[in-house]
Tab-separated table of C-alpha atoms in Angstrom:
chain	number	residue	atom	x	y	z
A	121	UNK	CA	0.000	0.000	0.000
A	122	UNK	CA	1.288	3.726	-0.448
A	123	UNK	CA	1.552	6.341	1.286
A	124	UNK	CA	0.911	9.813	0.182
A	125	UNK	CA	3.640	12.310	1.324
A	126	UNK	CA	2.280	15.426	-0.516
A	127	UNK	CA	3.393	17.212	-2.915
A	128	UNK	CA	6.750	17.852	-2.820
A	129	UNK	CA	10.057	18.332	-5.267
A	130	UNK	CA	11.252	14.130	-5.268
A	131	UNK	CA	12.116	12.657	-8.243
A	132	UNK	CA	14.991	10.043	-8.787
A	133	UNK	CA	17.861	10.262	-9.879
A	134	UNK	CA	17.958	13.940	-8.912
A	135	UNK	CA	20.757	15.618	-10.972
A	136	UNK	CA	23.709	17.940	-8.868
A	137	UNK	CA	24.132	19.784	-11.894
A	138	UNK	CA	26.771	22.727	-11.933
A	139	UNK	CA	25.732	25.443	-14.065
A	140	UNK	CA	28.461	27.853	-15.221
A	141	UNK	CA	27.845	31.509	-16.923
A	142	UNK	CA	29.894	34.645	-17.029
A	143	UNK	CA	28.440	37.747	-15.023
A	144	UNK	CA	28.510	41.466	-16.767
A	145	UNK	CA	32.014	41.949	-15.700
A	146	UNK	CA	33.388	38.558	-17.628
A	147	UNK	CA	33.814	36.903	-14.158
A	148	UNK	CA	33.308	32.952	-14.245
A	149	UNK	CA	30.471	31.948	-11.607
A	150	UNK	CA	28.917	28.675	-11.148
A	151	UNK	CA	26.170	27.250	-8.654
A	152	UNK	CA	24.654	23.948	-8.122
A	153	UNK	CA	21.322	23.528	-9.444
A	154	UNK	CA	19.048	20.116	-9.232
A	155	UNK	CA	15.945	21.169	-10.639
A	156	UNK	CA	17.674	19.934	-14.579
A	157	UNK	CA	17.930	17.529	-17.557
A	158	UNK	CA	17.545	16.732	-20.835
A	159	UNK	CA	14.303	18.463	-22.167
A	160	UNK	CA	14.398	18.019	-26.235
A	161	UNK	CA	15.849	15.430	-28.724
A	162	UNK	CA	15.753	17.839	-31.966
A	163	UNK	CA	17.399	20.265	-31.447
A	164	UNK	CA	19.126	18.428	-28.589
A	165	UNK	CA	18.274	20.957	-25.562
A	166	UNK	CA	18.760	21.012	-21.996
A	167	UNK	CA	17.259	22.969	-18.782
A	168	UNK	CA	17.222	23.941	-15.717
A	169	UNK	CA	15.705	25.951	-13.254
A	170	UNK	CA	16.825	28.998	-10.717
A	171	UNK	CA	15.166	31.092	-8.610
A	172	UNK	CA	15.534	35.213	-9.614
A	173	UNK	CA	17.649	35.619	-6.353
A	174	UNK	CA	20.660	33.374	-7.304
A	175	UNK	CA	23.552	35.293	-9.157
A	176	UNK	CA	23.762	32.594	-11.988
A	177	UNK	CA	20.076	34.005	-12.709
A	178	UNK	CA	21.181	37.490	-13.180
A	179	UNK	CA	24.661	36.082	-15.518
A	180	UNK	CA	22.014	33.951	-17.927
A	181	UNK	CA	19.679	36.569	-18.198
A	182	UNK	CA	22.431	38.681	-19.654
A	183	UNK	CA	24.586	36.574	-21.408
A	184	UNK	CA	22.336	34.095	-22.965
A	185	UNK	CA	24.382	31.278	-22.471
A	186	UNK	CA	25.237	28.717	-19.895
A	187	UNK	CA	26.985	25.414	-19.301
A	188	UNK	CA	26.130	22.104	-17.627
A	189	UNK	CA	28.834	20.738	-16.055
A	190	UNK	CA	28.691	17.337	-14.511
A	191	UNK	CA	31.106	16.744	-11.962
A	192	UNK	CA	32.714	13.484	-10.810
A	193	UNK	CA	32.310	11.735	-7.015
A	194	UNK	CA	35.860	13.260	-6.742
A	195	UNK	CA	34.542	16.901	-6.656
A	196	UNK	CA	31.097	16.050	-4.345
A	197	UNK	CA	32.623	18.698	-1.943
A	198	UNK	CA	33.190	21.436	-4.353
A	199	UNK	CA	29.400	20.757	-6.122
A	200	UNK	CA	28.107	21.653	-2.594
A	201	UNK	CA	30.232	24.552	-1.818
A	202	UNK	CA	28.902	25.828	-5.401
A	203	UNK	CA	25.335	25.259	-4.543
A	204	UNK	CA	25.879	26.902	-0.863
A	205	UNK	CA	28.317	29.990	-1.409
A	206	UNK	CA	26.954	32.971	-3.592
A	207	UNK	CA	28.900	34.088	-6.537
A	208	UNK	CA	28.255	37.810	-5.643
A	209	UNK	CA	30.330	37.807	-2.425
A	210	UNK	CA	32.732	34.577	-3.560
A	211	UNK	CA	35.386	34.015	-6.604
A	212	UNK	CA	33.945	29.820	-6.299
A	213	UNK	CA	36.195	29.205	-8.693
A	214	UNK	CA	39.488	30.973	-6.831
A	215	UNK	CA	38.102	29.020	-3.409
A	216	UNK	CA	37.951	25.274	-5.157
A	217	UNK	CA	40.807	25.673	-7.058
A	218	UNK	CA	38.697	24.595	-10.375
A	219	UNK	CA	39.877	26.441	-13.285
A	220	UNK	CA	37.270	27.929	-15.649
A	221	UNK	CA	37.476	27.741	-19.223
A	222	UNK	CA	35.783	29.793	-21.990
A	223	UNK	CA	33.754	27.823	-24.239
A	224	UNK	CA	34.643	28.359	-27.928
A	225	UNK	CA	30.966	28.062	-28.667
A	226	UNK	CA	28.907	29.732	-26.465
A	227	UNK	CA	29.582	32.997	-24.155
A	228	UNK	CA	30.053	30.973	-20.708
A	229	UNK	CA	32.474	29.217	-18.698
A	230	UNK	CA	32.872	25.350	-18.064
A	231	UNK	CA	34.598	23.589	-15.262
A	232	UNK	CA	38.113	21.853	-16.639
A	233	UNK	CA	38.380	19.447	-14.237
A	234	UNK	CA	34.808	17.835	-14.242
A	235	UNK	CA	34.521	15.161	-16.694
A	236	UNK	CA	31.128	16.226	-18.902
A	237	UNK	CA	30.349	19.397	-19.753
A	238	UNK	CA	27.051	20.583	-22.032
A	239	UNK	CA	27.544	24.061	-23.974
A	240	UNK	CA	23.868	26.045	-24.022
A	241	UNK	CA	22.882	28.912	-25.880
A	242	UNK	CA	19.784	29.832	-24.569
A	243	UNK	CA	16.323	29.980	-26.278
A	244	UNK	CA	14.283	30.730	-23.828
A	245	UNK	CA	13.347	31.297	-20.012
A	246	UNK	CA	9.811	30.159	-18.998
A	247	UNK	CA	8.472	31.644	-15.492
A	248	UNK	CA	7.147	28.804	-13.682
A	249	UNK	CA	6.528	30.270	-10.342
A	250	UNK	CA	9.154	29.953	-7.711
A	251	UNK	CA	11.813	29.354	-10.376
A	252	UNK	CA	12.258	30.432	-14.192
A	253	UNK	CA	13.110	27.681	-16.183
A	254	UNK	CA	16.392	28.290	-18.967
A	255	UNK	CA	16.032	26.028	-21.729
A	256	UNK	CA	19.662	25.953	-23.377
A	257	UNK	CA	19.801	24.164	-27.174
A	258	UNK	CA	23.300	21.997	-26.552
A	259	UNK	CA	25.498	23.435	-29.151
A	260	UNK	CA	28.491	20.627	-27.886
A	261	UNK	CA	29.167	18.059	-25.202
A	262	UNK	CA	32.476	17.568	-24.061
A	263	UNK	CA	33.729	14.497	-22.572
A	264	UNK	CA	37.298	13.852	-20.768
A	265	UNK	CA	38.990	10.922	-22.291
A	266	UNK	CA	39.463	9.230	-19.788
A	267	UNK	CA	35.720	9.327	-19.573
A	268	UNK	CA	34.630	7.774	-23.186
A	269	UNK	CA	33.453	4.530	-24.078
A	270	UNK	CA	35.156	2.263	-26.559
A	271	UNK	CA	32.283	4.146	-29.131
A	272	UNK	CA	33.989	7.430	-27.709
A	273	UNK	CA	30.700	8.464	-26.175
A	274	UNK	CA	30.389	9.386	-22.377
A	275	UNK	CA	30.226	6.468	-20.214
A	276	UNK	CA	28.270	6.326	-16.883
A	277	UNK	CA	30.371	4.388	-14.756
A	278	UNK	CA	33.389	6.611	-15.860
A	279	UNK	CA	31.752	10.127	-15.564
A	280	UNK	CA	30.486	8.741	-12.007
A	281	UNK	CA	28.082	11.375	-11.652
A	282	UNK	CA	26.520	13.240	-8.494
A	283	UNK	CA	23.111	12.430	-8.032
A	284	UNK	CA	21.072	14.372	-5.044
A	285	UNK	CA	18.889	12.922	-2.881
A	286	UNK	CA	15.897	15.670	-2.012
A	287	UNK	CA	14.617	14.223	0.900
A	288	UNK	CA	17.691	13.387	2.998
A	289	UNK	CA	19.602	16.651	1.498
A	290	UNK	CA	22.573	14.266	0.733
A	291	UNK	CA	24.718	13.303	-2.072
A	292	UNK	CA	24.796	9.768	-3.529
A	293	UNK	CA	26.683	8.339	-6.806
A	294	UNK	CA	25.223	5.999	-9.251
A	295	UNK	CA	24.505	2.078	-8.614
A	296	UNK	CA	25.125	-0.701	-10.640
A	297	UNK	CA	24.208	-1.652	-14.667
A	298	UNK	CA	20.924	-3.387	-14.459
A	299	UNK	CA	20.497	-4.205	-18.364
A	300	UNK	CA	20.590	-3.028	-22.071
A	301	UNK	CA	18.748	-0.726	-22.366
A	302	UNK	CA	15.713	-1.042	-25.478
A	303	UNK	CA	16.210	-4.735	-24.915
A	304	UNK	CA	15.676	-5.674	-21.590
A	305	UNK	CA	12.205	-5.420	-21.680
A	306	UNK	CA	11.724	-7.493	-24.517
A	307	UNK	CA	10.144	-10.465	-22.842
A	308	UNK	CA	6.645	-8.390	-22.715
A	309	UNK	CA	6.452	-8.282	-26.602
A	310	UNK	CA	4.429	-10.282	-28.203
């Protein structure tokens, strides 16, 4: 039997995404941000959503650009210090030691050291209520090497993404292969 708990902002996996954009003065900032994902196959497009009070809101708004950056298990500490510390009294970058690149693609910063990073140009911000959701089109993913599959495509169990956990306020990283995905189901079909 289930319970009902309300409703309330659980889904799972929830993403630690780290998005990166450049405020007015050209200075990389980045926060943490779990309200994101994919959101469009053609043209490939991701979101996520802030709240007007976060500094990254103000940097999109004016830019029009952002990156996803998806950081290992090896930088949990430095995705909560970005989603806890406010780029308009802190250089985030300066205090983790992450170096910031500039995209060659789209007017933002990404995060060298984390191992997947999505470039956004942004088409459009929809108010939602509490939040204003940026839909980015993904001009480029890049990938680490040491990161790629034997297709040369990101692998999961080499990124080793953060994932967020909601209701405990904790971070977690990903669990084991289950199956094939598109085939694993295929007992049901008739």
């Amino acid at each position: 039997m289930k319970k009902s708990v309300g409703p309330r902002t659980i889904i799972y996996p929830t993403p630690a995404l780290v998005v990166a954009a450049y405020d007015k003065t050209g200075r990389a900032n980045a926060m943490t941000a779990a309200w994101g994902g994919i959101c469009c196959s053609n043209p490939p497009c991701a979101a996520v959503s802030l709240t007007k009070t976060r500094f990254t809101y103000e940097c999109i708004m004016d830019r029009k650009a952002f990156t996803i950056n998806i950081a290992s298990e090896a930088h949990v500490e430095a995705v909560d210090f970005f989603g806890t510390a406010t780029g308009r009294k802190t250089d985030k970058f300066a205090a983790t030691g992450l170096t910031p690149a500039r995209s060659g693609l789209v007017d933002a910063p990404y995060i060298e050291e984390f191992p997947l990073v999505l470039e956004c140009r942004l088409l459009q911000s929809v108010e939602i209520g509490s939040h204003t959701q940026f839909i980015g089109e993904i001009l480029d993913v890049k990938t680490e090497e040491s990161a790629l599959n034997e297709a040369g495509m990101p692998d999961i169990e080499k990124v080793k993404p953060v994932c967020y956990g909601p209701e405990r306020g904790s971070y977690f990283g990903i669990g084991r292969k289950l199956g094939k995905a598109f085939s694993i189901g295929n007992k049901f079909k008739k």
